[in-house]
Every structure is written in C-alpha cells, then in structure tokens.
Coordinates of C-alpha atoms in Angstrom, one line a residue:
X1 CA 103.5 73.7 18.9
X2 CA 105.6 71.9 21.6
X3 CA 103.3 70.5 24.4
X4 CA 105.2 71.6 27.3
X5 CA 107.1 74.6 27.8
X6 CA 109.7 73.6 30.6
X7 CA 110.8 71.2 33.2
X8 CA 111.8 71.7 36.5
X9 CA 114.0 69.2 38.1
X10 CA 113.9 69.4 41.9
X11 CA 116.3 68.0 44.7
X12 CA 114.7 65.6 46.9
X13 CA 116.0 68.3 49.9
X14 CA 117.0 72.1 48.6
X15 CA 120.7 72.7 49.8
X16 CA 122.0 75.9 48.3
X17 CA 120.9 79.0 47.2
X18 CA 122.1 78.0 43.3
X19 CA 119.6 77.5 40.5
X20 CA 120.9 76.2 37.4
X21 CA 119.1 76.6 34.0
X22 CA 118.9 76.1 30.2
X23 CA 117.1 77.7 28.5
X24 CA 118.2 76.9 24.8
X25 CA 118.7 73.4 24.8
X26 CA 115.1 72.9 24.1
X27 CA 114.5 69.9 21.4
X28 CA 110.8 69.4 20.8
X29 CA 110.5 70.8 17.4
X30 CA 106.6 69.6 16.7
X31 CA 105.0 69.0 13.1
X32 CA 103.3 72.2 13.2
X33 CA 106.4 74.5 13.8
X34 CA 108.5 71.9 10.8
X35 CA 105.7 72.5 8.7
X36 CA 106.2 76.3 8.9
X37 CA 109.8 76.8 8.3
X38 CA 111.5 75.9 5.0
X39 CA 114.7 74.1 6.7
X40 CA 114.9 70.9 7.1
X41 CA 115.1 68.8 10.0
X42 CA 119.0 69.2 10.3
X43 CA 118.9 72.4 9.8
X44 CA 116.7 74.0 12.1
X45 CA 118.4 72.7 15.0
X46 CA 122.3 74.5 14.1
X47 CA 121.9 77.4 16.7
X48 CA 120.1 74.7 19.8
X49 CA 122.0 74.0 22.7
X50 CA 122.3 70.2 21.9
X51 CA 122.7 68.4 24.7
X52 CA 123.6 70.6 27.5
X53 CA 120.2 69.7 29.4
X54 CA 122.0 66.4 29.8
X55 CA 125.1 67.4 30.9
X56 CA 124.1 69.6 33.6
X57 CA 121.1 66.7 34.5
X58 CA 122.7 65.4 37.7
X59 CA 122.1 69.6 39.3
X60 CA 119.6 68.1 41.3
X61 CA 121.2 65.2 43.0
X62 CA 123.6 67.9 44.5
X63 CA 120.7 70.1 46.2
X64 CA 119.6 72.3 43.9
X65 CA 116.7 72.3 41.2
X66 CA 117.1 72.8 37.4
X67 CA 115.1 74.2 34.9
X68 CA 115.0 73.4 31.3
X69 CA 113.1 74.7 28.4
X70 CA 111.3 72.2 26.0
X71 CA 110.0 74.3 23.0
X72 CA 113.3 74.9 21.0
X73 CA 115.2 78.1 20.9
X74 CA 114.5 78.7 16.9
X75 CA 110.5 78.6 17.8
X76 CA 111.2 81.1 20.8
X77 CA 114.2 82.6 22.3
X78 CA 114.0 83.0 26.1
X79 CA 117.0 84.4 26.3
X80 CA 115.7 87.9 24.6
X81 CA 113.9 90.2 26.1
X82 CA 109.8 89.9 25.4
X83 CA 109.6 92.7 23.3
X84 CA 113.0 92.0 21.0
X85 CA 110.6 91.7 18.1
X86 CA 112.1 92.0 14.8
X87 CA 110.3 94.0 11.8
X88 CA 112.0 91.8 8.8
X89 CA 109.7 89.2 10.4
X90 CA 106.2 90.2 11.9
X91 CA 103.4 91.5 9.9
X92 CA 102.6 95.5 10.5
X93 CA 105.1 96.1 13.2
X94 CA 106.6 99.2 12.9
X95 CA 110.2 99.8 12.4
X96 CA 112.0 101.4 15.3
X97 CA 115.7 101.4 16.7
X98 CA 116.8 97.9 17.1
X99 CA 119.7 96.0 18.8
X100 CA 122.3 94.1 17.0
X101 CA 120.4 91.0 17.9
X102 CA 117.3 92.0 16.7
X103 CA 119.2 93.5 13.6
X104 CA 120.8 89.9 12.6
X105 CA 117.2 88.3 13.2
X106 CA 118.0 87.0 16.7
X107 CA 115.3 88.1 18.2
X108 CA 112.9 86.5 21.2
X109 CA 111.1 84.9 17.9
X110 CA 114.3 84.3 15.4
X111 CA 114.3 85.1 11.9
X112 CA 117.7 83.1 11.0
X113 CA 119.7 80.0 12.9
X114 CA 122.9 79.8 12.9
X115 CA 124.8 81.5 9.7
X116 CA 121.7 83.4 8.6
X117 CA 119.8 80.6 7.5
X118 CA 116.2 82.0 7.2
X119 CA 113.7 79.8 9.4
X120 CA 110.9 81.2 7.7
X121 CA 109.4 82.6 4.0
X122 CA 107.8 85.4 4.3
X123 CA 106.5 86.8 7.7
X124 CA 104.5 85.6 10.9
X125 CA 101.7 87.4 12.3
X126 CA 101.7 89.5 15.8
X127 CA 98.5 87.3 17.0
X128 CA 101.0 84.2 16.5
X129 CA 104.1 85.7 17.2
X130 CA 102.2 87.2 20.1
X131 CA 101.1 83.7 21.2
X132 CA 104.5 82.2 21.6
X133 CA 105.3 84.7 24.0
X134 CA 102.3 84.3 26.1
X135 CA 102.1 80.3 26.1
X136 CA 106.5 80.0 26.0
X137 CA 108.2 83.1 27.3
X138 CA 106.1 84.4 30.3
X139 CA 105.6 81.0 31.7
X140 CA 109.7 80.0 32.0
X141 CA 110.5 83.1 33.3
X142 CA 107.6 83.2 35.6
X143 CA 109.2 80.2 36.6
X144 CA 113.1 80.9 36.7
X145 CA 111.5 83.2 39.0
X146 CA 110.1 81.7 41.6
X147 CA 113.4 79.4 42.0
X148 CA 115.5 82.5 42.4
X149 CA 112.9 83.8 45.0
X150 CA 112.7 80.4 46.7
X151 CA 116.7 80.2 46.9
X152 CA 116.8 83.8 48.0
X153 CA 114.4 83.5 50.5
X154 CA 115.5 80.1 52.2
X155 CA 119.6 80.8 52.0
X156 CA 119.8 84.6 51.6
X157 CA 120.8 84.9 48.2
X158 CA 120.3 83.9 44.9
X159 CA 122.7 82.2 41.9
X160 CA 121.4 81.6 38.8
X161 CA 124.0 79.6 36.8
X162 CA 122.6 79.9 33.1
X163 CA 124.0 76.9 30.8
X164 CA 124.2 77.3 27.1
X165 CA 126.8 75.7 24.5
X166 CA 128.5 78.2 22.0
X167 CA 130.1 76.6 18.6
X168 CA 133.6 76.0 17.9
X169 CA 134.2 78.6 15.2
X170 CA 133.4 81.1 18.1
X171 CA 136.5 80.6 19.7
X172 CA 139.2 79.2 16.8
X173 CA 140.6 82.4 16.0
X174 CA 141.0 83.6 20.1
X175 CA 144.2 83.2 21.8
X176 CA 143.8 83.5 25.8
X177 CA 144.9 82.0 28.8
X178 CA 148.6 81.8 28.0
X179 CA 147.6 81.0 24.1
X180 CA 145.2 78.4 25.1
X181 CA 141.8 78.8 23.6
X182 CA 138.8 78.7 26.5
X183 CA 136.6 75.6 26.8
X184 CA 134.3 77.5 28.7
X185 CA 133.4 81.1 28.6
X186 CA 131.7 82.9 32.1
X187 CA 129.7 85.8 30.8
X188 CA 128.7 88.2 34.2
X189 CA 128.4 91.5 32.3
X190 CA 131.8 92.3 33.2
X191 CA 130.8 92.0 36.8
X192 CA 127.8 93.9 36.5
X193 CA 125.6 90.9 37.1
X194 CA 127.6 89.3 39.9
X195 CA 130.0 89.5 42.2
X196 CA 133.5 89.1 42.4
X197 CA 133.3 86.4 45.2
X198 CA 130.5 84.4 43.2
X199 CA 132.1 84.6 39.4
X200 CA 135.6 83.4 41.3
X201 CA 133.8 80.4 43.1
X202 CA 132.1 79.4 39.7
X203 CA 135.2 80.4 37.8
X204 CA 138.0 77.8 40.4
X205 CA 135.4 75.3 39.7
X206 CA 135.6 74.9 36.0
X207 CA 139.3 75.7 36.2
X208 CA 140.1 72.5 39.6
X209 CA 138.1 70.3 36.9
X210 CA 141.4 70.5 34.8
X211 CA 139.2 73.4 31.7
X212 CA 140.7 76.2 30.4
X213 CA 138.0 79.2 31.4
X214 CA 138.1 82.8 29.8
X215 CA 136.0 85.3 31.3
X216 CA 133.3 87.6 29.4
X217 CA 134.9 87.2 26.1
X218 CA 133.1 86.5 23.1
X219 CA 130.0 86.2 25.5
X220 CA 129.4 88.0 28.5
X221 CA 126.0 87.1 28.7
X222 CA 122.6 88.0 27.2
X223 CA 119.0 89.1 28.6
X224 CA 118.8 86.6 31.4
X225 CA 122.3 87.6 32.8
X226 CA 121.1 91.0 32.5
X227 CA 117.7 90.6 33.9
X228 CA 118.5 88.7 36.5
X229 CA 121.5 89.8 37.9
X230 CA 121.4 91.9 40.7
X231 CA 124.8 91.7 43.2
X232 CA 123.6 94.5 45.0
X233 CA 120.5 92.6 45.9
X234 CA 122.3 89.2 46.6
X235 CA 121.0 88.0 43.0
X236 CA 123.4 86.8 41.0
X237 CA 123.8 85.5 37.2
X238 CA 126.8 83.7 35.5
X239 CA 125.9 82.8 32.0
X240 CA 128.2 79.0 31.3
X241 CA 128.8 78.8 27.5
X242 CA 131.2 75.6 26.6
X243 CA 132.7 74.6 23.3
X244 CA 131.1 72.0 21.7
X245 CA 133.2 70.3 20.2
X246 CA 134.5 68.8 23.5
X247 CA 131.1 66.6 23.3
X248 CA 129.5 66.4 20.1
X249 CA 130.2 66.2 16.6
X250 CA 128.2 69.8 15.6
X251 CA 127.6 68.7 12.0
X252 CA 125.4 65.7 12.7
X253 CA 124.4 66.7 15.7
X254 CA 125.0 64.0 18.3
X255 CA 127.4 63.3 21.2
X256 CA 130.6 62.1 20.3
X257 CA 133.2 60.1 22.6
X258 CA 133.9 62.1 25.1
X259 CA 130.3 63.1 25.8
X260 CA 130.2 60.7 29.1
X261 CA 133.7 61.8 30.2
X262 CA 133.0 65.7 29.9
X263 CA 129.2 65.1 32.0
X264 CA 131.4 62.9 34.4
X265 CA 134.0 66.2 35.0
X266 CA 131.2 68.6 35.0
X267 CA 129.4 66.7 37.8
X268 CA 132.4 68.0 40.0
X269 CA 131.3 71.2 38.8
X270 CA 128.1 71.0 39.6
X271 CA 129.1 69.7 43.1
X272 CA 131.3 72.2 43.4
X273 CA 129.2 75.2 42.5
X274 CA 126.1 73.6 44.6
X275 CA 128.7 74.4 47.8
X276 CA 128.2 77.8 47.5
X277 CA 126.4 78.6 50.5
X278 CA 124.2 81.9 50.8
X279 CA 125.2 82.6 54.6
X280 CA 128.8 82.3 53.7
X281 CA 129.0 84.7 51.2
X282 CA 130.0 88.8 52.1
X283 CA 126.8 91.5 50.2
X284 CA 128.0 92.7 47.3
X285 CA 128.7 97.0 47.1
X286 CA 126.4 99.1 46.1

C-alpha cells in the first residue's frame, strides 16, 4: 500500500478563505497494489489526474494551503462517497440499488480505469476493501476538513476549489462558447454547491487568463462538490476539470511542451482566485 495518504502544503501566512485540493492526481502506485491488478504499469494510471498536483503547486505561495492525495485514484477513489461500494467487486456484499458510477465500476474502490479496463480478476474482500477506506478515505477528508473549518473560521467563509484533469475525448464532440470547445469545465452542481458571486470570481479568472471555460457541462461535479458545498452556510465548492491535452501527451503519460506555459498562466489563476476575500463576499440565500 502507498505510505502516505496525503500532503498538505501550507502558506507561510494564511491569506484567504480558499482551499485548493486534488484529490486524484495521486501517483504512488506501490508493489503490493501492482501485484494485485492484472494491468500493467501504463495501464493502471489512464483514469489518474497526471500532473495536476504540479500545476496547481505554487497555491501556497499565494496564501492559501493545498492538499493532495498520494495513494492513486484506481487504489481509492476519494471523490466517491465511503459507502459507493460496488457488488461486481467485493466479496458477499449484497446487491442493492446502485448509482451510475457504482454501476460502471467507479466506485470509492474502482472496478475499471478508464474505458472499462478491469483493475482486478476476480473480487477483493470487505476486511481489505474495508481497510482502504479506513487508512485512505477517512483520513483526507478528515483533513480537507479541517482546512475548510480553519478558512471558515479565520475569514468567514469557506472555498474549496477541487482540481482534477478530464481527457480530451470528453470534450471533442461539444460545441460551446460560440463553437469553441472548453479548456476548462467548473462543475458547482448547477449552483447548488456555490454561489453565483463565487463560481463568477473563479469563472473571470480562468476566462482574463485568455481559456475558454464552460460551465457544469460534461461535469458538474462529483461527491466532494456535493459534500462539501454549502452556499447557504458560506461553504462553497467548484470542482476545476481541464483538458489534458493542453499539457500532456495522454498516451504516454508525460507533460508535453506547453506543460510550463499552461502552470505559468494558471499561477494567475491561482493568484487570482486566492483574492477572494471572505469579508467581501455578500451570504448566499437560503
């Protein structure tokens, strides 16, 4: 198993009320997890976040603290719900209703990566299955957390900004903003995780650093957005998905030319998003 389960990177003084995270760019796929599944090394990492801990990195030299999960998203899923467990997988758990995620084996322990590739053969048990939730899953959301309460308590409210990367073919066959595809896509639940004032502020940011941004369309967010935000209660959560392809090559796996270029233009992001300022900003209707 990985050794650690996250990192949190903290400013040297806390200036806003934002909290960035990632929670599936985790890359620490250890012997014991290889040895289990029956993809190879290449393979296993199609559905990880590659790189995006790297390009949101500098979040802390602008105020505010980011956390990032270690143990990769195809060994646990933190951005499903704990108890998203998925029959076709663990031993002796009763069928029941499921979600579509569950349903398509993306579950808080996955059955497939990316294009239904099957991690595993056979099934894992609960006491293992079990496990990974106890020693991954509580822990970085125990702490994801305690940064929201810390930013809520010390500015008056609370952003979480919730990075993840989302592969080309997601977007090729969309035609928005004036027949531009998007570059990024801000998932807030159709405003049901944040409010208007915070998804516009994140939203002018991306757009000023010259990217074309579609809103809640193909992802409007997933657990975290939907656990965590709370407008009403000056918690917000914008879930950040951006194209690959604008910094890696997603068949090898590795950054390609513009990876320092697109980092450089999301540092004004960042900056940008880190301004938000929890005094400034008007409580969102009930």
């Amino acid at each position: 198993m990985p050794k650690a389960v996250f990192h949190v990177f903290s400013p040297k003084k806390l200036q806003s009320g934002v909290v960035f995270a990632s929670p599936h760019s985790g890359a620490d796929y250890s012997q014991s997890f290889l040895s289990r599944t029956i993809l190879n090394r290449h393979q296993i990492r199609s559905s990880e976040d590659a790189f995006v801990d790297q390009l949101f990195a500098s979040a802390p030299a602008f105020g505010v603290p980011f956390l990032t999960a270690l143990a990769p998203r195809a060994f646990v899923d933190l951005n499903r719900a704990a108890d998203e467990l998925d029959p076709a997988l663990v031993e002796g758990l009763k069928q029941k209703r499921q979600n579509p995620r569950v349903a398509s084996g993306l579950g808080v322990i996955p059955r497939v990566v990316a294009h239904g590739q099957a991690i595993y053969h056979g099934k894992l048990s609960q006491s293992e299955v079990q496990n990974r939730i106890d020693r991954y899953w509580h822990p970085y959301h125990k702490a994801l957390q305690e940064l929201l309460r810390q930013a809520q308590t010390q500015f008056g409210q609370a952003i979480l900004v919730d990075c993840h990367s989302m592969p080309h073919e997601a977007i090729e066959a969309m035609g928005h903003c004036g027949g531009q595809k998007p570059e990024v896509v801000l998932g807030d639940r159709f405003g049901a995780a944040a409010s208007a004032d915070v998804m516009d502020h994140i939203e002018e940011a991306f757009i000023g650093a010259g990217l074309t941004v579609s809103r809640n369309a193909p992802f409007a967010g997933a657990y975290i957005t939907q656990a965590y935000g709370r407008p009403s209660r000056r918690q917000h959560a914008v879930q950040v998905e951006i194209d690959r392809a604008l910094y890696m090559n997603e068949d090898k796996i590795e950054p390609n030319g513009n990876f320092a270029a697109l980092k450089a233009l999301l540092d004004s992001v960042i900056d940008e998003i880190s301004r938000i300022n929890g005094e400034q900003m008007p409580l969102a209707a009930e």
